[in-house]
Amino acid sequence: MGNVALAVMINDSLGLFFPALLNHGIETVILCSALLWGMNAIALRGTGSSSFINIISTIMKLAGLVIIIGIVLYSFDSDMLSVDVWGVENDLGPVVDQIQSTMMVTLWCFVGIEGAVVLSGRARKKSDVGKATLIGFLVAITMYTLISVLSFGILPQSELAQLSNPSAASLLEAAIGPHGRLLVNICVLISVFGALVAWTMLVAEVPYEAGKVGEFPKFFARTNKNEAPVMALNVSTSFMQVCVLMVVMFENVYLAAINIASVIVLPCYLLSCLYLLKISINYKELGLKTRNNGYVILSGIAALFCLWLITAAGLEYQLLATILYATGIPFFRYTHASRIKAGEMIYSKSDKWIELILILLALVSVYLLFTGQLQA
């Protein structure tokens, strides 16, 4: 879903030059499909080609962001920051509700921050993995904070809320004129194109590694002459294609895509936090002499935060997420059928009930989606 959201962002950026794309109709489906399968073709050429494109786009992306922040700083009006800063005049509701309503977008900003860990198997030096994750997080949070806060020195909240995607383009247009919109759209195209290349590799890496260790069907571990995970890439891109057809049904296509992507990743983050909490508490089982209370506190807070985010997401997006999660059941069954039958893998009645409930919720969601009763 993250790749689909990026493809939609490219679609909306190109809408400046081809307005028909902003209708989010068949033109959007064709463009997004071409982008996703094009990224698939690049990834199949191996990590060498993908890494080179990603490095170039990252350099150009950071340069563009620095220029944009510089322009916003130049046009910044400190008096604008005091204009209804708490949203009282526009009746935005309590501050807590305002914060909760932004959580999915905030989470989306940092989805994939663990990418260096996922691709750590391809790293030359394992020590670079932790550094890349920390540096990536710090750069991202600095850039997002600057752009988000400084925007309130250009336009009031009521006008910022009405900006079309990419919103930074409309912001710079207000600051320096039409050239600002053109600059941002070019930067977005370069940035998102590079991100799509990286994320295509990231998405395929998970089923590929799972296939290697037997957690996914073995065919996911197949590679081509360039050592690219060919089956994992093709199957992942096929699922992205289905997601494109799903998100264009919504009124705000980009917002729907990023919200669904955020909701889908939340259970993974929650389970990671709970596992860290478990091993931090049961430290003796790992052969450790003392317990690291810092990890206990950190993982506990993170787990509670994930639970809050799941509730903040809303029922609509949670239902949509069940459709995508249910598609993993056949792969799980196919892979572990023999182990379950032989009793080598515990598959309790509660597991079966969870599986059944997930399938039923997915079927209900599909029905509500195609009858127009489920709107995100």
GROMACS .gro file of C-alpha atoms in nm:
model
  376
    1MET     CA    1   0.000   0.000   0.000
    2GLY     CA    2   0.289   0.236   0.063
    3ASN     CA    3   0.406   0.193  -0.296
    4VAL     CA    4   0.053   0.261  -0.418
    5ALA     CA    5   0.042   0.583  -0.213
    6LEU     CA    6   0.372   0.693  -0.368
    7ALA     CA    7   0.240   0.615  -0.717
    8VAL     CA    8  -0.069   0.826  -0.644
    9MET     CA    9   0.157   1.111  -0.529
   10ILE     CA   10   0.341   1.098  -0.863
   11ASN     CA   11   0.002   1.099  -1.036
   12ASP     CA   12  -0.107   1.410  -0.846
   13SER     CA   13   0.223   1.586  -0.916
   14LEU     CA   14   0.192   1.517  -1.288
   15GLY     CA   15  -0.161   1.657  -1.262
   16LEU     CA   16  -0.002   2.002  -1.286
   17PHE     CA   17   0.093   1.920  -1.645
   18PHE     CA   18  -0.189   1.674  -1.726
   19PRO     CA   19  -0.506   1.787  -1.539
   20ALA     CA   20  -0.699   1.474  -1.643
   21LEU     CA   21  -0.490   1.276  -1.392
   22LEU     CA   22  -0.650   1.468  -1.105
   23ASN     CA   23  -0.986   1.304  -1.183
   24HIS     CA   24  -0.841   0.981  -1.040
   25GLY     CA   25  -1.010   0.772  -1.307
   26ILE     CA   26  -0.881   0.525  -1.563
   27GLU     CA   27  -0.587   0.758  -1.639
   28THR     CA   28  -0.468   0.724  -1.279
   29VAL     CA   29  -0.505   0.346  -1.288
   30ILE     CA   30  -0.299   0.323  -1.608
   31LEU     CA   31  -0.024   0.557  -1.482
   32CYS     CA   32   0.005   0.396  -1.138
   33SER     CA   33   0.009   0.049  -1.292
   34ALA     CA   34   0.284   0.151  -1.534
   35LEU     CA   35   0.488   0.299  -1.248
   36LEU     CA   36   0.458  -0.007  -1.026
   37TRP     CA   37   0.548  -0.255  -1.299
   38GLY     CA   38   0.825  -0.024  -1.419
   39MET     CA   39   0.975  -0.026  -1.068
   40ASN     CA   40   0.938  -0.403  -1.070
   41ALA     CA   41   1.142  -0.420  -1.392
   42ILE     CA   42   1.416  -0.199  -1.242
   43ALA     CA   43   1.432  -0.409  -0.925
   44LEU     CA   44   1.464  -0.727  -1.134
   45ARG     CA   45   1.792  -0.588  -1.271
   46GLY     CA   46   1.943  -0.636  -0.926
   47THR     CA   47   2.044  -0.423  -0.629
   48GLY     CA   48   2.322  -0.249  -0.824
   49SER     CA   49   2.088  -0.063  -1.060
   50SER     CA   50   1.833   0.004  -0.784
   51SER     CA   51   2.094   0.135  -0.540
   52PHE     CA   52   2.244   0.373  -0.796
   53ILE     CA   53   1.903   0.522  -0.880
   54ASN     CA   54   1.818   0.548  -0.510
   55ILE     CA   55   2.146   0.727  -0.425
   56ILE     CA   56   2.101   0.984  -0.704
   57SER     CA   57   1.736   1.049  -0.615
   58THR     CA   58   1.819   1.080  -0.243
   59ILE     CA   59   2.085   1.344  -0.310
   60MET     CA   60   1.849   1.541  -0.535
   61LYS     CA   61   1.565   1.496  -0.287
   62LEU     CA   62   1.762   1.636   0.005
   63ALA     CA   63   1.885   1.925  -0.208
   64GLY     CA   64   1.526   2.003  -0.309
   65LEU     CA   65   1.406   1.990   0.051
   66VAL     CA   66   1.681   2.226   0.164
   67ILE     CA   67   1.584   2.472  -0.113
   68ILE     CA   68   1.214   2.447  -0.020
   69ILE     CA   69   1.287   2.503   0.350
   70GLY     CA   70   1.509   2.799   0.257
   71ILE     CA   71   1.230   2.958   0.052
   72VAL     CA   72   0.977   2.903   0.331
   73LEU     CA   73   1.217   3.057   0.583
   74TYR     CA   74   1.266   3.358   0.356
   75SER     CA   75   0.889   3.409   0.322
   76PHE     CA   76   0.816   3.325   0.686
   77ASP     CA   77   0.597   3.572   0.878
   78SER     CA   78   0.620   3.516   1.255
   79ASP     CA   79   0.294   3.709   1.312
   80MET     CA   80   0.104   3.435   1.125
   81LEU     CA   81   0.190   3.183   1.398
   82SER     CA   82  -0.041   3.356   1.646
   83VAL     CA   83  -0.346   3.335   1.416
   84ASP     CA   84  -0.587   3.093   1.590
   85VAL     CA   85  -0.306   2.852   1.676
   86TRP     CA   86  -0.538   2.622   1.877
   87GLY     CA   87  -0.807   2.608   1.610
   88VAL     CA   88  -1.078   2.768   1.823
   89GLU     CA   89  -1.221   3.000   1.556
   90ASN     CA   90  -1.250   2.719   1.301
   91ASP     CA   91  -1.413   2.484   1.554
   92LEU     CA   92  -1.159   2.205   1.511
   93GLY     CA   93  -1.255   2.050   1.844
   94PRO     CA   94  -1.040   1.968   2.148
   95VAL     CA   95  -0.664   1.964   2.098
   96VAL     CA   96  -0.649   1.592   2.190
   97ASP     CA   97  -0.895   1.511   1.910
   98GLN     CA   98  -0.695   1.726   1.669
   99ILE     CA   99  -0.378   1.534   1.755
  100GLN     CA  100  -0.554   1.198   1.721
  101SER     CA  101  -0.688   1.290   1.377
  102THR     CA  102  -0.333   1.345   1.249
  103MET     CA  103  -0.187   1.020   1.381
  104MET     CA  104  -0.225   0.814   1.063
  105VAL     CA  105  -0.055   1.080   0.852
  106THR     CA  106   0.219   1.116   1.115
  107LEU     CA  107   0.273   0.741   1.119
  108TRP     CA  108   0.289   0.739   0.739
  109CYS     CA  109   0.578   0.987   0.755
  110PHE     CA  110   0.789   0.726   0.934
  111VAL     CA  111   0.664   0.403   0.776
  112GLY     CA  112   0.966   0.226   0.634
  113ILE     CA  113   1.212   0.379   0.880
  114GLU     CA  114   1.307   0.018   0.959
  115GLY     CA  115   1.405  -0.035   0.595
  116ALA     CA  116   1.776  -0.058   0.673
  117VAL     CA  117   1.705  -0.347   0.912
  118VAL     CA  118   1.490  -0.531   0.656
  119LEU     CA  119   1.766  -0.504   0.396
  120SER     CA  120   2.046  -0.567   0.647
  121GLY     CA  121   2.124  -0.901   0.484
  122ARG     CA  122   2.254  -0.714   0.179
  123ALA     CA  123   2.466  -0.466   0.379
  124ARG     CA  124   2.846  -0.481   0.346
  125LYS     CA  125   2.896  -0.380   0.709
  126LYS     CA  126   2.640  -0.480   0.974
  127SER     CA  127   2.742  -0.180   1.185
  128ASP     CA  128   2.602   0.050   0.915
  129VAL     CA  129   2.247  -0.082   0.970
  130GLY     CA  130   2.193   0.084   1.308
  131LYS     CA  131   2.361   0.404   1.191
  132ALA     CA  132   2.144   0.420   0.878
  133THR     CA  133   1.825   0.373   1.081
  134LEU     CA  134   1.914   0.644   1.334
  135ILE     CA  135   2.040   0.893   1.075
  136GLY     CA  136   1.735   0.833   0.856
  137PHE     CA  137   1.501   0.893   1.150
  138LEU     CA  138   1.675   1.213   1.261
  139VAL     CA  139   1.686   1.356   0.909
  140ALA     CA  140   1.320   1.270   0.849
  141ILE     CA  141   1.191   1.417   1.176
  142THR     CA  142   1.397   1.735   1.128
  143MET     CA  143   1.270   1.790   0.773
  144TYR     CA  144   0.907   1.714   0.860
  145THR     CA  145   0.913   1.938   1.168
  146LEU     CA  146   1.065   2.232   0.982
  147ILE     CA  147   0.827   2.212   0.686
  148SER     CA  148   0.518   2.152   0.904
  149VAL     CA  149   0.584   2.431   1.156
  150LEU     CA  150   0.718   2.689   0.910
  151SER     CA  151   0.410   2.642   0.691
  152PHE     CA  152   0.203   2.821   0.955
  153GLY     CA  153   0.415   3.129   0.893
  154ILE     CA  154   0.300   3.137   0.529
  155LEU     CA  155  -0.072   3.058   0.543
  156PRO     CA  156  -0.330   3.025   0.825
  157GLN     CA  157  -0.458   2.680   0.924
  158SER     CA  158  -0.790   2.725   0.743
  159GLU     CA  159  -0.608   2.771   0.410
  160LEU     CA  160  -0.345   2.504   0.476
  161ALA     CA  161  -0.621   2.249   0.534
  162GLN     CA  162  -0.763   2.314   0.187
  163LEU     CA  163  -0.437   2.273  -0.006
  164SER     CA  164  -0.436   2.002  -0.272
  165ASN     CA  165  -0.165   1.736  -0.299
  166PRO     CA  166   0.124   1.785  -0.300
  167SER     CA  167   0.044   2.052  -0.041
  168ALA     CA  168   0.399   2.192  -0.039
  169ALA     CA  169   0.349   2.293  -0.403
  170SER     CA  170   0.049   2.509  -0.316
  171LEU     CA  171   0.240   2.646  -0.016
  172LEU     CA  172   0.534   2.764  -0.226
  173GLU     CA  173   0.297   2.902  -0.486
  174ALA     CA  174   0.153   3.123  -0.212
  175ALA     CA  175   0.506   3.220  -0.107
  176ILE     CA  176   0.678   3.298  -0.439
  177GLY     CA  177   0.423   3.240  -0.714
  178PRO     CA  178   0.371   2.971  -0.984
  179HIS     CA  179   0.743   2.892  -1.002
  180GLY     CA  180   0.719   2.759  -0.647
  181ARG     CA  181   0.456   2.503  -0.747
  182LEU     CA  182   0.665   2.392  -1.044
  183LEU     CA  183   0.976   2.354  -0.825
  184VAL     CA  184   0.797   2.138  -0.568
  185ASN     CA  185   0.633   1.917  -0.829
  186ILE     CA  186   0.970   1.848  -0.992
  187CYS     CA  187   1.123   1.771  -0.650
  188VAL     CA  188   0.831   1.541  -0.564
  189LEU     CA  189   0.866   1.350  -0.891
  190ILE     CA  190   1.238   1.292  -0.834
  191SER     CA  191   1.195   1.210  -0.465
  192VAL     CA  192   0.902   0.972  -0.499
  193PHE     CA  193   1.052   0.798  -0.801
  194GLY     CA  194   1.360   0.712  -0.596
  195ALA     CA  195   1.148   0.609  -0.298
  196LEU     CA  196   0.945   0.377  -0.520
  197VAL     CA  197   1.261   0.200  -0.631
  198ALA     CA  198   1.373   0.150  -0.269
  199TRP     CA  199   1.030   0.045  -0.145
  200THR     CA  200   0.984  -0.204  -0.427
  201MET     CA  201   1.301  -0.379  -0.307
  202LEU     CA  202   1.187  -0.348   0.055
  203VAL     CA  203   0.844  -0.499  -0.007
  204ALA     CA  204   0.989  -0.797  -0.195
  205GLU     CA  205   1.262  -0.860   0.062
  206VAL     CA  206   1.017  -0.970   0.334
  207PRO     CA  207   0.852  -1.260   0.143
  208TYR     CA  208   1.191  -1.346  -0.009
  209GLU     CA  209   1.358  -1.388   0.330
  210ALA     CA  210   1.049  -1.567   0.465
  211GLY     CA  211   1.064  -1.806   0.170
  212LYS     CA  212   1.431  -1.883   0.240
  213VAL     CA  213   1.360  -1.992   0.599
  214GLY     CA  214   1.038  -2.179   0.517
  215GLU     CA  215   0.788  -1.932   0.664
  216PHE     CA  216   0.653  -1.856   0.314
  217PRO     CA  217   0.624  -2.093   0.015
  218LYS     CA  218   0.968  -2.183  -0.120
  219PHE     CA  219   0.899  -2.029  -0.462
  220PHE     CA  220   0.927  -1.685  -0.301
  221ALA     CA  221   1.299  -1.753  -0.254
  222ARG     CA  222   1.363  -1.792  -0.628
  223THR     CA  223   1.605  -1.544  -0.782
  224ASN     CA  224   1.702  -1.453  -1.137
  225LYS     CA  225   2.052  -1.421  -1.288
  226ASN     CA  226   2.086  -1.079  -1.119
  227GLU     CA  227   2.010  -1.238  -0.780
  228ALA     CA  228   1.686  -1.040  -0.759
  229PRO     CA  229   1.391  -1.216  -0.587
  230VAL     CA  230   1.187  -1.258  -0.904
  231MET     CA  231   0.881  -1.437  -0.761
  232ALA     CA  232   0.861  -1.215  -0.453
  233LEU     CA  233   0.876  -0.907  -0.675
  234ASN     CA  234   0.614  -1.030  -0.922
  235VAL     CA  235   0.367  -1.146  -0.656
  236SER     CA  236   0.413  -0.828  -0.450
  237THR     CA  237   0.358  -0.607  -0.755
  238SER     CA  238   0.047  -0.806  -0.846
  239PHE     CA  239  -0.098  -0.730  -0.504
  240MET     CA  240  -0.009  -0.362  -0.550
  241GLN     CA  241  -0.203  -0.369  -0.876
  242VAL     CA  242  -0.514  -0.487  -0.690
  243CYS     CA  243  -0.464  -0.213  -0.430
  244VAL     CA  244  -0.456   0.051  -0.706
  245LEU     CA  245  -0.800  -0.063  -0.821
  246MET     CA  246  -0.923  -0.042  -0.461
  247VAL     CA  247  -0.800   0.306  -0.363
  248VAL     CA  248  -0.931   0.485  -0.674
  249MET     CA  249  -1.281   0.414  -0.543
  250PHE     CA  250  -1.233   0.668  -0.265
  251GLU     CA  251  -1.292   1.042  -0.280
  252ASN     CA  252  -0.947   1.135  -0.147
  253VAL     CA  253  -0.731   0.872  -0.315
  254TYR     CA  254  -0.395   0.973  -0.167
  255LEU     CA  255  -0.524   1.009   0.190
  256ALA     CA  256  -0.701   0.673   0.166
  257ALA     CA  257  -0.382   0.506   0.040
  258ILE     CA  258  -0.156   0.640   0.315
  259ASN     CA  259  -0.411   0.567   0.589
  260ILE     CA  260  -0.458   0.207   0.474
  261ALA     CA  261  -0.079   0.165   0.451
  262SER     CA  262  -0.040   0.298   0.805
  263VAL     CA  263  -0.313   0.076   0.951
  264ILE     CA  264  -0.168  -0.236   0.788
  265VAL     CA  265   0.176  -0.184   0.938
  266LEU     CA  266   0.049  -0.110   1.291
  267PRO     CA  267   0.002  -0.475   1.404
  268CYS     CA  268   0.360  -0.547   1.292
  269TYR     CA  269   0.492  -0.255   1.497
  270LEU     CA  270   0.277  -0.358   1.795
  271LEU     CA  271   0.403  -0.718   1.789
  272SER     CA  272   0.764  -0.596   1.763
  273CYS     CA  273   0.715  -0.376   2.070
  274LEU     CA  274   0.548  -0.658   2.265
  275TYR     CA  275   0.828  -0.899   2.174
  276LEU     CA  276   1.091  -0.652   2.294
  277LEU     CA  277   0.890  -0.611   2.616
  278LYS     CA  278   0.874  -0.990   2.659
  279ILE     CA  279   1.246  -1.055   2.615
  280SER     CA  280   1.331  -0.753   2.831
  281ILE     CA  281   1.125  -0.893   3.118
  282ASN     CA  282   1.236  -1.255   3.067
  283TYR     CA  283   1.602  -1.158   3.039
  284LYS     CA  284   1.723  -1.471   3.221
  285GLU     CA  285   1.598  -1.693   2.938
  286LEU     CA  286   1.845  -1.515   2.709
  287GLY     CA  287   2.133  -1.578   2.947
  288LEU     CA  288   2.152  -1.217   3.066
  289LYS     CA  289   2.241  -1.137   3.427
  290THR     CA  290   2.052  -0.811   3.465
  291ARG     CA  291   1.734  -0.663   3.325
  292ASN     CA  292   1.751  -0.348   3.115
  293ASN     CA  293   1.472  -0.137   3.264
  294GLY     CA  294   1.514   0.119   2.988
  295TYR     CA  295   1.406  -0.136   2.728
  296VAL     CA  296   1.111  -0.241   2.946
  297ILE     CA  297   0.985   0.116   2.976
  298LEU     CA  298   1.054   0.203   2.613
  299SER     CA  299   0.884  -0.107   2.471
  300GLY     CA  300   0.588  -0.068   2.708
  301ILE     CA  301   0.528   0.293   2.604
  302ALA     CA  302   0.570   0.202   2.237
  303ALA     CA  303   0.318  -0.083   2.268
  304LEU     CA  304   0.060   0.144   2.434
  305PHE     CA  305   0.120   0.405   2.164
  306CYS     CA  306   0.059   0.146   1.891
  307LEU     CA  307  -0.267   0.041   2.058
  308TRP     CA  308  -0.377   0.405   2.069
  309LEU     CA  309  -0.293   0.446   1.701
  310ILE     CA  310  -0.502   0.140   1.613
  311THR     CA  311  -0.804   0.291   1.789
  312ALA     CA  312  -0.735   0.631   1.632
  313ALA     CA  313  -0.736   0.479   1.283
  314GLY     CA  314  -1.112   0.432   1.283
  315LEU     CA  315  -1.331   0.133   1.196
  316GLU     CA  316  -1.332   0.202   0.821
  317TYR     CA  317  -0.958   0.160   0.776
  318GLN     CA  318  -0.944  -0.136   1.013
  319LEU     CA  319  -1.204  -0.315   0.800
  320LEU     CA  320  -1.013  -0.236   0.480
  321ALA     CA  321  -0.697  -0.375   0.639
  322THR     CA  322  -0.867  -0.712   0.698
  323ILE     CA  323  -0.899  -0.757   0.319
  324LEU     CA  324  -0.524  -0.737   0.273
  325TYR     CA  325  -0.440  -0.944   0.580
  326ALA     CA  326  -0.680  -1.220   0.472
  327THR     CA  327  -0.487  -1.263   0.147
  328GLY     CA  328  -0.196  -1.398   0.352
  329ILE     CA  329  -0.396  -1.691   0.491
  330PRO     CA  330  -0.367  -1.913   0.178
  331PHE     CA  331   0.012  -1.865   0.177
  332PHE     CA  332   0.031  -1.954   0.545
  333ARG     CA  333  -0.186  -2.264   0.499
  334TYR     CA  334   0.008  -2.380   0.195
  335THR     CA  335   0.343  -2.338   0.368
  336HIS     CA  336   0.263  -2.495   0.705
  337ALA     CA  337  -0.005  -2.754   0.618
  338SER     CA  338   0.230  -3.052   0.656
  339ARG     CA  339   0.381  -2.919   0.982
  340ILE     CA  340   0.037  -2.858   1.132
  341LYS     CA  341  -0.082  -3.204   1.028
  342ALA     CA  342   0.227  -3.370   1.176
  343GLY     CA  343   0.185  -3.178   1.501
  344GLU     CA  344   0.516  -2.998   1.457
  345MET     CA  345   0.342  -2.662   1.467
  346ILE     CA  346   0.078  -2.564   1.722
  347TYR     CA  347  -0.241  -2.442   1.559
  348SER     CA  348  -0.500  -2.410   1.836
  349LYS     CA  349  -0.875  -2.363   1.817
  350SER     CA  350  -0.831  -1.996   1.902
  351ASP     CA  351  -0.599  -1.959   1.600
  352LYS     CA  352  -0.865  -2.115   1.379
  353TRP     CA  353  -1.131  -1.882   1.518
  354ILE     CA  354  -0.912  -1.578   1.459
  355GLU     CA  355  -0.853  -1.696   1.102
  356LEU     CA  356  -1.227  -1.747   1.045
  357ILE     CA  357  -1.318  -1.407   1.192
  358LEU     CA  358  -1.055  -1.238   0.976
  359ILE     CA  359  -1.192  -1.402   0.661
  360LEU     CA  360  -1.551  -1.306   0.749
  361LEU     CA  361  -1.453  -0.946   0.820
  362ALA     CA  362  -1.266  -0.934   0.490
  363LEU     CA  363  -1.571  -1.064   0.301
  364VAL     CA  364  -1.796  -0.809   0.473
  365SER     CA  365  -1.547  -0.533   0.391
  366VAL     CA  366  -1.536  -0.632   0.023
  367TYR     CA  367  -1.917  -0.626   0.009
  368LEU     CA  368  -1.940  -0.286   0.181
  369LEU     CA  369  -1.664  -0.150  -0.043
  370PHE     CA  370  -1.824  -0.249  -0.372
  371THR     CA  371  -2.172  -0.140  -0.262
  372GLY     CA  372  -2.040   0.203  -0.168
  373GLN     CA  373  -2.123   0.165   0.202
  374LEU     CA  374  -1.759   0.171   0.311
  375GLN     CA  375  -1.598   0.509   0.254
  376ALA     CA  376  -1.253   0.598   0.388
   0.00000   0.00000   0.00000
